[in-house]
Amino acid sequence: MGRFAVNAARDAGMTPARLARIPCLNDEVLGDVYARVPTGSVLRSWEQVTLTDRGSGVGAFAAERSPLGTFGVWDQLFAASANLVDAFRVAADYTVTIGDAAVDRFDVVENGALVTVGYRTGTAEQDIVNAVEQFGMGLFVTRARAASGKDVKPVKVTFRHRAPAVFEPLAEVFGTRNIEFEAERNTITFFREDATAPLPGYRPGLIEVLRAHADSTLLQARSVVSWLDAFREMLGSSIGTPDLSLAVMADRMATTPRTLQRRLAESGTTWRAEVGLARARQASALLRSSSLPVHAVASRTGYSDPRALRRAVQRWQGVTPAQLRGESR
């Protein structure tokens, strides 16, 4: 996914100089098939993509421009499945081959005559989250068409984000005007008849071979840890502590406050933005995984009061704390 996001950013106009400022996106890393590009660097690339068009479906367009085969073994697993239901499930099982298993979540639900695929990603600026989630949903409809050789159209599509300024482009990509916005979840629903039809690429035994290949590739994969990743990990462990400050973090990173600010600027971010992101991530995790009241979550994550927490969750996740908590039930 890192390599794809970089190419998409280049197509969107990212200059070599700007690309060079993003950690872990040098030619050595991008040329290593076993290198796992940090999620933060991938999101910085997506940020450039969103700058080209904040008003329609830039993420879905990116999926449409990535033909079957772009994502290697993940695409191969999809196309080699017996039917689309199996393809959706194996794609969800191997999300880690194209994304970050810690934040990217796919699920498949069969309900009578319908089959629904759901997807959500992690925490980032809302425009970036919107684009990435549009992309994830777009992948399933483009792969369904490519693997089946048919113009498969979903029954319904839902997005958590608000309706874009221009609706038609998304309707064109997904092949339906039945698209709901500000929904509880991102979902794409197909008729069961379409989802259980045999796929032409299915060969008995092939899916097992591809699974073994994917497992082997994952065993050899290695994460590329950037300075920014190391900083974010340390900052995340410090959220909610009473002494959190730029000076304290600089001391923990064995540097000076001025140098820390400079390194953050070189990485395209700021101390304030990083603290906000770390607090939002931790608060989101607590809301999803615990029954703590909102005021307790706010206190644990350094927000002044529940209203400040609600505003932050709305900004980063596009939903209220109650809606976020409901998604995990």
mmCIF file of C-alpha atoms in Angstrom:
data_model
loop_
_atom_site.group_PDB
_atom_site.id
_atom_site.type_symbol
_atom_site.label_atom_id
_atom_site.label_comp_id
_atom_site.label_asym_id
_atom_site.label_seq_id
_atom_site.Cartn_x
_atom_site.Cartn_y
_atom_site.Cartn_z
ATOM 1 C CA MET A 1 0.000 0.000 0.000
ATOM 2 C CA GLY A 2 2.880 2.353 0.737
ATOM 3 C CA ARG A 3 4.173 2.087 -2.804
ATOM 4 C CA PHE A 4 0.713 2.611 -4.254
ATOM 5 C CA ALA A 5 0.076 5.664 -2.042
ATOM 6 C CA VAL A 6 3.389 7.191 -3.118
ATOM 7 C CA ASN A 7 2.557 6.694 -6.803
ATOM 8 C CA ALA A 8 -0.905 8.172 -6.236
ATOM 9 C CA ALA A 9 0.684 11.176 -4.497
ATOM 10 C CA ARG A 10 3.109 11.642 -7.384
ATOM 11 C CA ASP A 11 0.215 11.540 -9.834
ATOM 12 C CA ALA A 12 -1.492 14.151 -7.647
ATOM 13 C CA GLY A 13 1.491 16.469 -8.013
ATOM 14 C CA MET A 14 3.766 15.694 -5.063
ATOM 15 C CA THR A 15 7.242 16.953 -5.945
ATOM 16 C CA PRO A 16 10.390 14.859 -5.349
ATOM 17 C CA ALA A 17 11.523 17.419 -2.775
ATOM 18 C CA ARG A 18 8.294 17.084 -0.796
ATOM 19 C CA LEU A 19 8.373 13.294 -1.067
ATOM 20 C CA ALA A 20 11.931 13.289 0.282
ATOM 21 C CA ARG A 21 10.711 14.962 3.484
ATOM 22 C CA ILE A 22 8.406 12.050 4.327
ATOM 23 C CA PRO A 23 10.200 9.438 6.470
ATOM 24 C CA CYS A 24 10.872 5.942 5.067
ATOM 25 C CA LEU A 25 9.819 6.645 1.483
ATOM 26 C CA ASN A 26 13.248 6.607 -0.113
ATOM 27 C CA ASP A 27 14.049 4.429 -3.119
ATOM 28 C CA GLU A 28 15.762 1.802 -0.961
ATOM 29 C CA VAL A 29 12.646 1.219 1.137
ATOM 30 C CA LEU A 30 10.193 1.410 -1.776
ATOM 31 C CA GLY A 31 12.312 -1.008 -3.793
ATOM 32 C CA ASP A 32 12.355 -3.641 -1.029
ATOM 33 C CA VAL A 33 9.314 -5.929 -1.395
ATOM 34 C CA TYR A 34 9.652 -7.062 2.229
ATOM 35 C CA ALA A 35 9.852 -3.574 3.751
ATOM 36 C CA ARG A 36 6.710 -2.467 5.592
ATOM 37 C CA VAL A 37 6.274 1.268 5.068
ATOM 38 C CA PRO A 38 5.121 2.953 8.325
ATOM 39 C CA THR A 39 1.452 3.868 8.422
ATOM 40 C CA GLY A 40 2.308 7.476 9.230
ATOM 41 C CA SER A 41 4.287 7.792 6.009
ATOM 42 C CA VAL A 42 1.468 6.215 4.008
ATOM 43 C CA LEU A 43 -0.997 8.711 5.477
ATOM 44 C CA ARG A 44 1.294 11.605 4.580
ATOM 45 C CA SER A 45 1.159 10.385 0.963
ATOM 46 C CA TRP A 46 -2.638 10.164 1.120
ATOM 47 C CA GLU A 47 -2.682 13.719 2.439
ATOM 48 C CA GLN A 48 -1.160 14.883 -0.842
ATOM 49 C CA VAL A 49 -3.811 12.944 -2.762
ATOM 50 C CA THR A 50 -6.609 14.655 -0.828
ATOM 51 C CA LEU A 51 -5.202 18.077 -1.689
ATOM 52 C CA THR A 52 -6.157 17.501 -5.335
ATOM 53 C CA ASP A 53 -9.858 17.219 -4.589
ATOM 54 C CA ARG A 54 -11.583 17.548 -1.227
ATOM 55 C CA GLY A 55 -15.068 17.685 -2.683
ATOM 56 C CA SER A 56 -15.864 14.359 -4.326
ATOM 57 C CA GLY A 57 -14.494 10.831 -4.303
ATOM 58 C CA VAL A 58 -10.735 11.005 -4.685
ATOM 59 C CA GLY A 59 -10.222 7.798 -2.690
ATOM 60 C CA ALA A 60 -12.677 5.819 -4.810
ATOM 61 C CA PHE A 61 -11.069 7.200 -7.984
ATOM 62 C CA ALA A 62 -7.722 5.856 -6.758
ATOM 63 C CA ALA A 63 -9.235 2.381 -6.371
ATOM 64 C CA GLU A 64 -10.686 2.572 -9.860
ATOM 65 C CA ARG A 65 -7.225 3.417 -11.231
ATOM 66 C CA SER A 66 -5.572 0.420 -9.547
ATOM 67 C CA PRO A 67 -6.284 -2.620 -11.748
ATOM 68 C CA LEU A 68 -6.470 -6.171 -10.427
ATOM 69 C CA GLY A 69 -2.882 -7.259 -9.790
ATOM 70 C CA THR A 70 -1.713 -3.941 -8.342
ATOM 71 C CA PHE A 71 -1.612 -5.442 -4.854
ATOM 72 C CA GLY A 72 0.150 -8.693 -5.663
ATOM 73 C CA VAL A 73 -0.823 -11.735 -3.643
ATOM 74 C CA TRP A 74 -3.829 -9.965 -2.077
ATOM 75 C CA ASP A 75 -5.342 -9.494 -5.528
ATOM 76 C CA GLN A 76 -4.339 -13.018 -6.516
ATOM 77 C CA LEU A 77 -6.126 -14.466 -3.493
ATOM 78 C CA PHE A 78 -9.221 -12.465 -4.373
ATOM 79 C CA ALA A 79 -9.327 -13.579 -8.014
ATOM 80 C CA ALA A 80 -8.573 -17.240 -7.211
ATOM 81 C CA SER A 81 -11.496 -17.623 -4.789
ATOM 82 C CA ALA A 82 -14.510 -19.780 -5.586
ATOM 83 C CA ASN A 83 -16.964 -16.865 -5.384
ATOM 84 C CA LEU A 84 -17.122 -13.280 -4.150
ATOM 85 C CA VAL A 85 -18.144 -14.239 -0.614
ATOM 86 C CA ASP A 86 -14.997 -16.334 -0.297
ATOM 87 C CA ALA A 87 -12.998 -13.556 -1.995
ATOM 88 C CA PHE A 88 -14.245 -10.950 0.488
ATOM 89 C CA ARG A 89 -13.377 -13.210 3.416
ATOM 90 C CA VAL A 90 -9.869 -14.088 2.251
ATOM 91 C CA ALA A 91 -9.233 -10.422 1.454
ATOM 92 C CA ALA A 92 -10.271 -9.533 5.016
ATOM 93 C CA ASP A 93 -8.039 -12.303 6.422
ATOM 94 C CA TYR A 94 -5.018 -10.943 4.550
ATOM 95 C CA THR A 95 -5.574 -7.222 5.044
ATOM 96 C CA VAL A 96 -2.107 -7.140 6.596
ATOM 97 C CA THR A 97 -0.536 -7.769 3.174
ATOM 98 C CA ILE A 98 -1.731 -4.367 1.929
ATOM 99 C CA GLY A 99 -2.542 -2.362 5.044
ATOM 100 C CA ASP A 100 -1.954 -1.979 8.754
ATOM 101 C CA ALA A 101 -3.683 -4.764 10.669
ATOM 102 C CA ALA A 102 -3.662 -2.565 13.783
ATOM 103 C CA VAL A 103 -5.972 0.025 12.231
ATOM 104 C CA ASP A 104 -7.548 -1.401 9.056
ATOM 105 C CA ARG A 105 -10.604 -3.557 9.652
ATOM 106 C CA PHE A 106 -12.710 -5.457 7.095
ATOM 107 C CA ASP A 107 -15.651 -7.686 7.945
ATOM 108 C CA VAL A 108 -18.145 -9.718 5.924
ATOM 109 C CA VAL A 109 -21.768 -10.351 6.960
ATOM 110 C CA GLU A 110 -24.198 -12.656 5.151
ATOM 111 C CA ASN A 111 -27.844 -11.790 5.761
ATOM 112 C CA GLY A 112 -30.411 -13.670 3.700
ATOM 113 C CA ALA A 113 -30.359 -12.432 0.130
ATOM 114 C CA LEU A 114 -27.607 -9.879 0.862
ATOM 115 C CA VAL A 115 -23.873 -9.913 1.559
ATOM 116 C CA THR A 116 -22.306 -6.842 3.188
ATOM 117 C CA VAL A 117 -18.645 -5.882 3.471
ATOM 118 C CA GLY A 118 -17.670 -3.326 6.113
ATOM 119 C CA TYR A 119 -14.444 -1.359 6.436
ATOM 120 C CA ARG A 120 -12.872 1.230 8.688
ATOM 121 C CA THR A 121 -9.385 2.640 9.133
ATOM 122 C CA GLY A 122 -7.648 4.357 12.021
ATOM 123 C CA THR A 123 -7.293 7.932 13.230
ATOM 124 C CA ALA A 124 -6.014 10.788 11.081
ATOM 125 C CA GLU A 125 -7.202 14.107 9.699
ATOM 126 C CA GLN A 126 -10.787 13.660 8.535
ATOM 127 C CA ASP A 127 -10.068 14.359 4.851
ATOM 128 C CA ILE A 128 -7.427 11.628 4.878
ATOM 129 C CA VAL A 129 -9.667 9.132 6.684
ATOM 130 C CA ASN A 130 -12.450 9.845 4.174
ATOM 131 C CA ALA A 131 -10.141 9.222 1.229
ATOM 132 C CA VAL A 132 -8.663 6.015 2.666
ATOM 133 C CA GLU A 133 -12.085 4.606 3.533
ATOM 134 C CA GLN A 134 -13.456 5.489 0.111
ATOM 135 C CA PHE A 135 -10.434 3.711 -1.328
ATOM 136 C CA GLY A 136 -11.009 0.601 0.782
ATOM 137 C CA MET A 137 -14.658 0.412 -0.226
ATOM 138 C CA GLY A 138 -13.766 1.107 -3.842
ATOM 139 C CA LEU A 139 -11.311 -1.794 -3.852
ATOM 140 C CA PHE A 140 -14.084 -4.274 -3.177
ATOM 141 C CA VAL A 141 -16.333 -3.127 -5.979
ATOM 142 C CA THR A 142 -13.498 -2.862 -8.518
ATOM 143 C CA ARG A 143 -12.146 -6.298 -7.523
ATOM 144 C CA ALA A 144 -15.631 -7.814 -7.651
ATOM 145 C CA ARG A 145 -16.011 -6.641 -11.239
ATOM 146 C CA ALA A 146 -12.511 -7.625 -12.337
ATOM 147 C CA ALA A 147 -12.586 -11.079 -10.718
ATOM 148 C CA SER A 148 -16.080 -11.934 -11.978
ATOM 149 C CA GLY A 149 -15.726 -10.391 -15.411
ATOM 150 C CA LYS A 150 -19.158 -8.824 -14.879
ATOM 151 C CA ASP A 151 -20.432 -5.335 -14.138
ATOM 152 C CA VAL A 152 -21.371 -6.206 -10.565
ATOM 153 C CA LYS A 153 -23.336 -3.377 -8.961
ATOM 154 C CA PRO A 154 -23.849 -3.027 -5.221
ATOM 155 C CA VAL A 155 -27.326 -2.754 -3.762
ATOM 156 C CA LYS A 156 -26.273 -0.022 -1.372
ATOM 157 C CA VAL A 157 -23.165 1.816 -0.163
ATOM 158 C CA THR A 158 -22.834 3.669 3.139
ATOM 159 C CA PHE A 159 -20.119 6.010 4.409
ATOM 160 C CA ARG A 160 -19.439 7.424 7.859
ATOM 161 C CA HIS A 161 -18.335 10.765 6.462
ATOM 162 C CA ARG A 162 -20.504 13.618 5.303
ATOM 163 C CA ALA A 163 -21.792 13.830 1.752
ATOM 164 C CA PRO A 164 -19.213 15.333 -0.624
ATOM 165 C CA ALA A 165 -19.871 18.579 -2.409
ATOM 166 C CA VAL A 166 -20.182 16.647 -5.670
ATOM 167 C CA PHE A 167 -22.072 13.338 -5.586
ATOM 168 C CA GLU A 168 -22.015 12.110 -9.197
ATOM 169 C CA PRO A 169 -18.380 10.903 -9.307
ATOM 170 C CA LEU A 170 -18.931 8.501 -6.402
ATOM 171 C CA ALA A 171 -22.164 7.224 -7.937
ATOM 172 C CA GLU A 172 -20.264 6.532 -11.142
ATOM 173 C CA VAL A 173 -17.441 4.640 -9.423
ATOM 174 C CA PHE A 174 -19.756 2.451 -7.350
ATOM 175 C CA GLY A 175 -22.391 2.003 -10.027
ATOM 176 C CA THR A 176 -25.286 3.047 -7.823
ATOM 177 C CA ARG A 177 -26.965 6.203 -6.584
ATOM 178 C CA ASN A 178 -28.070 4.427 -3.420
ATOM 179 C CA ILE A 179 -25.244 5.884 -1.319
ATOM 180 C CA GLU A 180 -25.917 6.977 2.262
ATOM 181 C CA PHE A 181 -23.653 9.371 4.149
ATOM 182 C CA GLU A 182 -23.156 10.014 7.868
ATOM 183 C CA ALA A 183 -24.008 6.368 8.463
ATOM 184 C CA GLU A 184 -22.785 4.370 11.464
ATOM 185 C CA ARG A 185 -20.435 2.269 9.315
ATOM 186 C CA ASN A 186 -18.765 2.147 5.921
ATOM 187 C CA THR A 187 -20.430 -0.727 4.077
ATOM 188 C CA ILE A 188 -20.999 -2.037 0.582
ATOM 189 C CA THR A 189 -23.852 -4.517 0.047
ATOM 190 C CA PHE A 190 -24.277 -6.966 -2.815
ATOM 191 C CA PHE A 191 -27.033 -9.353 -3.802
ATOM 192 C CA ARG A 192 -26.208 -12.847 -2.593
ATOM 193 C CA GLU A 193 -26.890 -14.156 -6.080
ATOM 194 C CA ASP A 194 -24.000 -12.061 -7.427
ATOM 195 C CA ALA A 195 -21.768 -12.795 -4.449
ATOM 196 C CA THR A 196 -22.099 -16.596 -4.679
ATOM 197 C CA ALA A 197 -21.762 -16.947 -8.458
ATOM 198 C CA PRO A 198 -18.634 -18.960 -9.455
ATOM 199 C CA LEU A 199 -15.562 -16.916 -10.324
ATOM 200 C CA PRO A 200 -13.734 -17.818 -13.562
ATOM 201 C CA GLY A 201 -10.292 -17.674 -11.905
ATOM 202 C CA TYR A 202 -11.043 -20.406 -9.373
ATOM 203 C CA ARG A 203 -8.839 -23.504 -9.580
ATOM 204 C CA PRO A 204 -9.018 -26.309 -6.989
ATOM 205 C CA GLY A 205 -5.978 -26.119 -4.694
ATOM 206 C CA LEU A 206 -4.729 -22.755 -5.987
ATOM 207 C CA ILE A 207 -6.080 -20.744 -3.069
ATOM 208 C CA GLU A 208 -4.115 -22.931 -0.619
ATOM 209 C CA VAL A 209 -0.905 -22.340 -2.581
ATOM 210 C CA LEU A 210 -1.509 -18.589 -2.574
ATOM 211 C CA ARG A 211 -2.271 -18.574 1.158
ATOM 212 C CA ALA A 212 1.016 -20.355 1.823
ATOM 213 C CA HIS A 213 2.835 -17.818 -0.349
ATOM 214 C CA ALA A 214 1.175 -14.914 1.469
ATOM 215 C CA ASP A 215 2.056 -16.415 4.861
ATOM 216 C CA SER A 216 5.675 -16.871 3.782
ATOM 217 C CA THR A 217 5.866 -13.288 2.535
ATOM 218 C CA LEU A 218 4.485 -11.970 5.816
ATOM 219 C CA LEU A 219 7.051 -13.963 7.794
ATOM 220 C CA GLN A 220 9.834 -12.280 5.826
ATOM 221 C CA ALA A 221 8.310 -8.801 6.035
ATOM 222 C CA ARG A 222 10.054 -6.289 8.266
ATOM 223 C CA SER A 223 8.879 -2.972 9.574
ATOM 224 C CA VAL A 224 10.770 0.191 8.758
ATOM 225 C CA VAL A 225 10.707 2.258 11.933
ATOM 226 C CA SER A 226 11.205 5.959 11.372
ATOM 227 C CA TRP A 227 12.208 8.607 13.874
ATOM 228 C CA LEU A 228 8.614 9.871 13.784
ATOM 229 C CA ASP A 229 7.242 6.398 14.572
ATOM 230 C CA ALA A 230 9.589 6.126 17.554
ATOM 231 C CA PHE A 231 8.514 9.581 18.746
ATOM 232 C CA ARG A 232 4.822 8.720 18.389
ATOM 233 C CA GLU A 233 5.235 5.482 20.328
ATOM 234 C CA MET A 234 6.919 7.314 23.186
ATOM 235 C CA LEU A 235 4.360 10.133 23.077
ATOM 236 C CA GLY A 236 1.494 7.644 23.112
ATOM 237 C CA SER A 237 2.818 6.069 26.299
ATOM 238 C CA SER A 238 2.965 9.527 27.900
ATOM 239 C CA ILE A 239 -0.578 10.713 27.127
ATOM 240 C CA GLY A 240 -2.494 11.365 30.326
ATOM 241 C CA THR A 241 0.592 11.869 32.474
ATOM 242 C CA PRO A 242 0.564 15.148 34.432
ATOM 243 C CA ASP A 243 4.044 16.226 33.336
ATOM 244 C CA LEU A 244 3.528 15.914 29.563
ATOM 245 C CA SER A 245 5.243 18.810 27.817
ATOM 246 C CA LEU A 246 7.555 19.545 24.921
ATOM 247 C CA ALA A 247 10.498 19.846 27.311
ATOM 248 C CA VAL A 248 9.747 16.520 29.017
ATOM 249 C CA MET A 249 9.379 14.686 25.700
ATOM 250 C CA ALA A 250 12.583 16.247 24.381
ATOM 251 C CA ASP A 251 14.403 14.952 27.461
ATOM 252 C CA ARG A 252 12.960 11.456 26.934
ATOM 253 C CA MET A 253 14.089 11.560 23.298
ATOM 254 C CA ALA A 254 17.577 12.629 24.429
ATOM 255 C CA THR A 255 17.404 15.935 22.585
ATOM 256 C CA THR A 256 16.482 19.582 23.157
ATOM 257 C CA PRO A 257 13.024 21.139 22.758
ATOM 258 C CA ARG A 258 14.270 23.228 19.856
ATOM 259 C CA THR A 259 15.730 20.204 18.037
ATOM 260 C CA LEU A 260 12.562 18.195 18.693
ATOM 261 C CA GLN A 261 10.459 20.945 17.146
ATOM 262 C CA ARG A 262 12.808 21.087 14.167
ATOM 263 C CA ARG A 263 12.635 17.304 13.649
ATOM 264 C CA LEU A 264 8.850 17.436 13.811
ATOM 265 C CA ALA A 265 8.783 20.268 11.265
ATOM 266 C CA GLU A 266 11.054 18.261 8.973
ATOM 267 C CA SER A 267 8.543 15.414 9.239
ATOM 268 C CA GLY A 268 5.737 17.765 8.234
ATOM 269 C CA THR A 269 4.045 18.015 11.603
ATOM 270 C CA THR A 270 4.071 19.963 14.878
ATOM 271 C CA TRP A 271 4.132 19.260 18.611
ATOM 272 C CA ARG A 272 0.546 20.464 18.967
ATOM 273 C CA ALA A 273 -0.705 18.302 16.092
ATOM 274 C CA GLU A 274 1.065 15.205 17.423
ATOM 275 C CA VAL A 275 -0.316 15.634 20.936
ATOM 276 C CA GLY A 276 -3.809 16.081 19.485
ATOM 277 C CA LEU A 277 -3.459 12.955 17.356
ATOM 278 C CA ALA A 278 -2.060 10.857 20.218
ATOM 279 C CA ARG A 279 -4.850 11.927 22.557
ATOM 280 C CA ALA A 280 -7.490 11.190 19.916
ATOM 281 C CA ARG A 281 -6.042 7.732 19.233
ATOM 282 C CA GLN A 282 -5.947 6.808 22.902
ATOM 283 C CA ALA A 283 -9.404 8.218 23.560
ATOM 284 C CA SER A 284 -10.816 6.333 20.562
ATOM 285 C CA ALA A 285 -9.246 3.103 21.799
ATOM 286 C CA LEU A 286 -10.726 3.575 25.285
ATOM 287 C CA LEU A 287 -14.163 4.400 23.904
ATOM 288 C CA ARG A 288 -14.135 1.249 21.779
ATOM 289 C CA SER A 289 -12.677 -1.148 24.331
ATOM 290 C CA SER A 290 -13.960 0.023 27.720
ATOM 291 C CA SER A 291 -17.171 1.075 29.433
ATOM 292 C CA LEU A 292 -15.577 4.107 31.070
ATOM 293 C CA PRO A 293 -17.853 7.164 31.038
ATOM 294 C CA VAL A 294 -16.901 9.943 28.662
ATOM 295 C CA HIS A 295 -15.708 12.237 31.471
ATOM 296 C CA ALA A 296 -13.321 9.514 32.699
ATOM 297 C CA VAL A 297 -11.951 8.960 29.188
ATOM 298 C CA ALA A 298 -11.446 12.723 28.847
ATOM 299 C CA SER A 299 -9.560 12.855 32.148
ATOM 300 C CA ARG A 300 -7.321 9.881 31.282
ATOM 301 C CA THR A 301 -6.341 11.278 27.912
ATOM 302 C CA GLY A 302 -5.617 14.863 28.914
ATOM 303 C CA TYR A 303 -8.756 16.658 27.698
ATOM 304 C CA SER A 304 -9.989 19.545 29.798
ATOM 305 C CA ASP A 305 -13.574 18.283 29.874
ATOM 306 C CA PRO A 306 -15.983 15.915 28.022
ATOM 307 C CA ARG A 307 -16.911 18.659 25.544
ATOM 308 C CA ALA A 308 -13.288 18.981 24.429
ATOM 309 C CA LEU A 309 -13.143 15.195 23.979
ATOM 310 C CA ARG A 310 -16.350 15.193 21.923
ATOM 311 C CA ARG A 311 -15.003 17.921 19.637
ATOM 312 C CA ALA A 312 -11.736 16.025 19.158
ATOM 313 C CA VAL A 313 -13.457 12.714 18.382
ATOM 314 C CA GLN A 314 -15.773 14.469 15.935
ATOM 315 C CA ARG A 315 -12.774 16.062 14.229
ATOM 316 C CA TRP A 316 -10.610 12.947 13.959
ATOM 317 C CA GLN A 317 -13.245 10.239 13.551
ATOM 318 C CA GLY A 318 -16.177 12.109 12.033
ATOM 319 C CA VAL A 319 -18.571 10.643 14.638
ATOM 320 C CA THR A 320 -19.568 11.322 18.242
ATOM 321 C CA PRO A 321 -18.086 9.322 21.156
ATOM 322 C CA ALA A 322 -21.413 7.493 21.526
ATOM 323 C CA GLN A 323 -21.414 6.519 17.846
ATOM 324 C CA LEU A 324 -17.786 5.418 18.033
ATOM 325 C CA ARG A 325 -18.541 3.280 21.061
ATOM 326 C CA GLY A 326 -21.596 1.828 19.324
ATOM 327 C CA GLU A 327 -19.517 0.685 16.339
ATOM 328 C CA SER A 328 -17.533 -1.703 18.510
ATOM 329 C CA ARG A 329 -20.578 -3.355 20.110
#
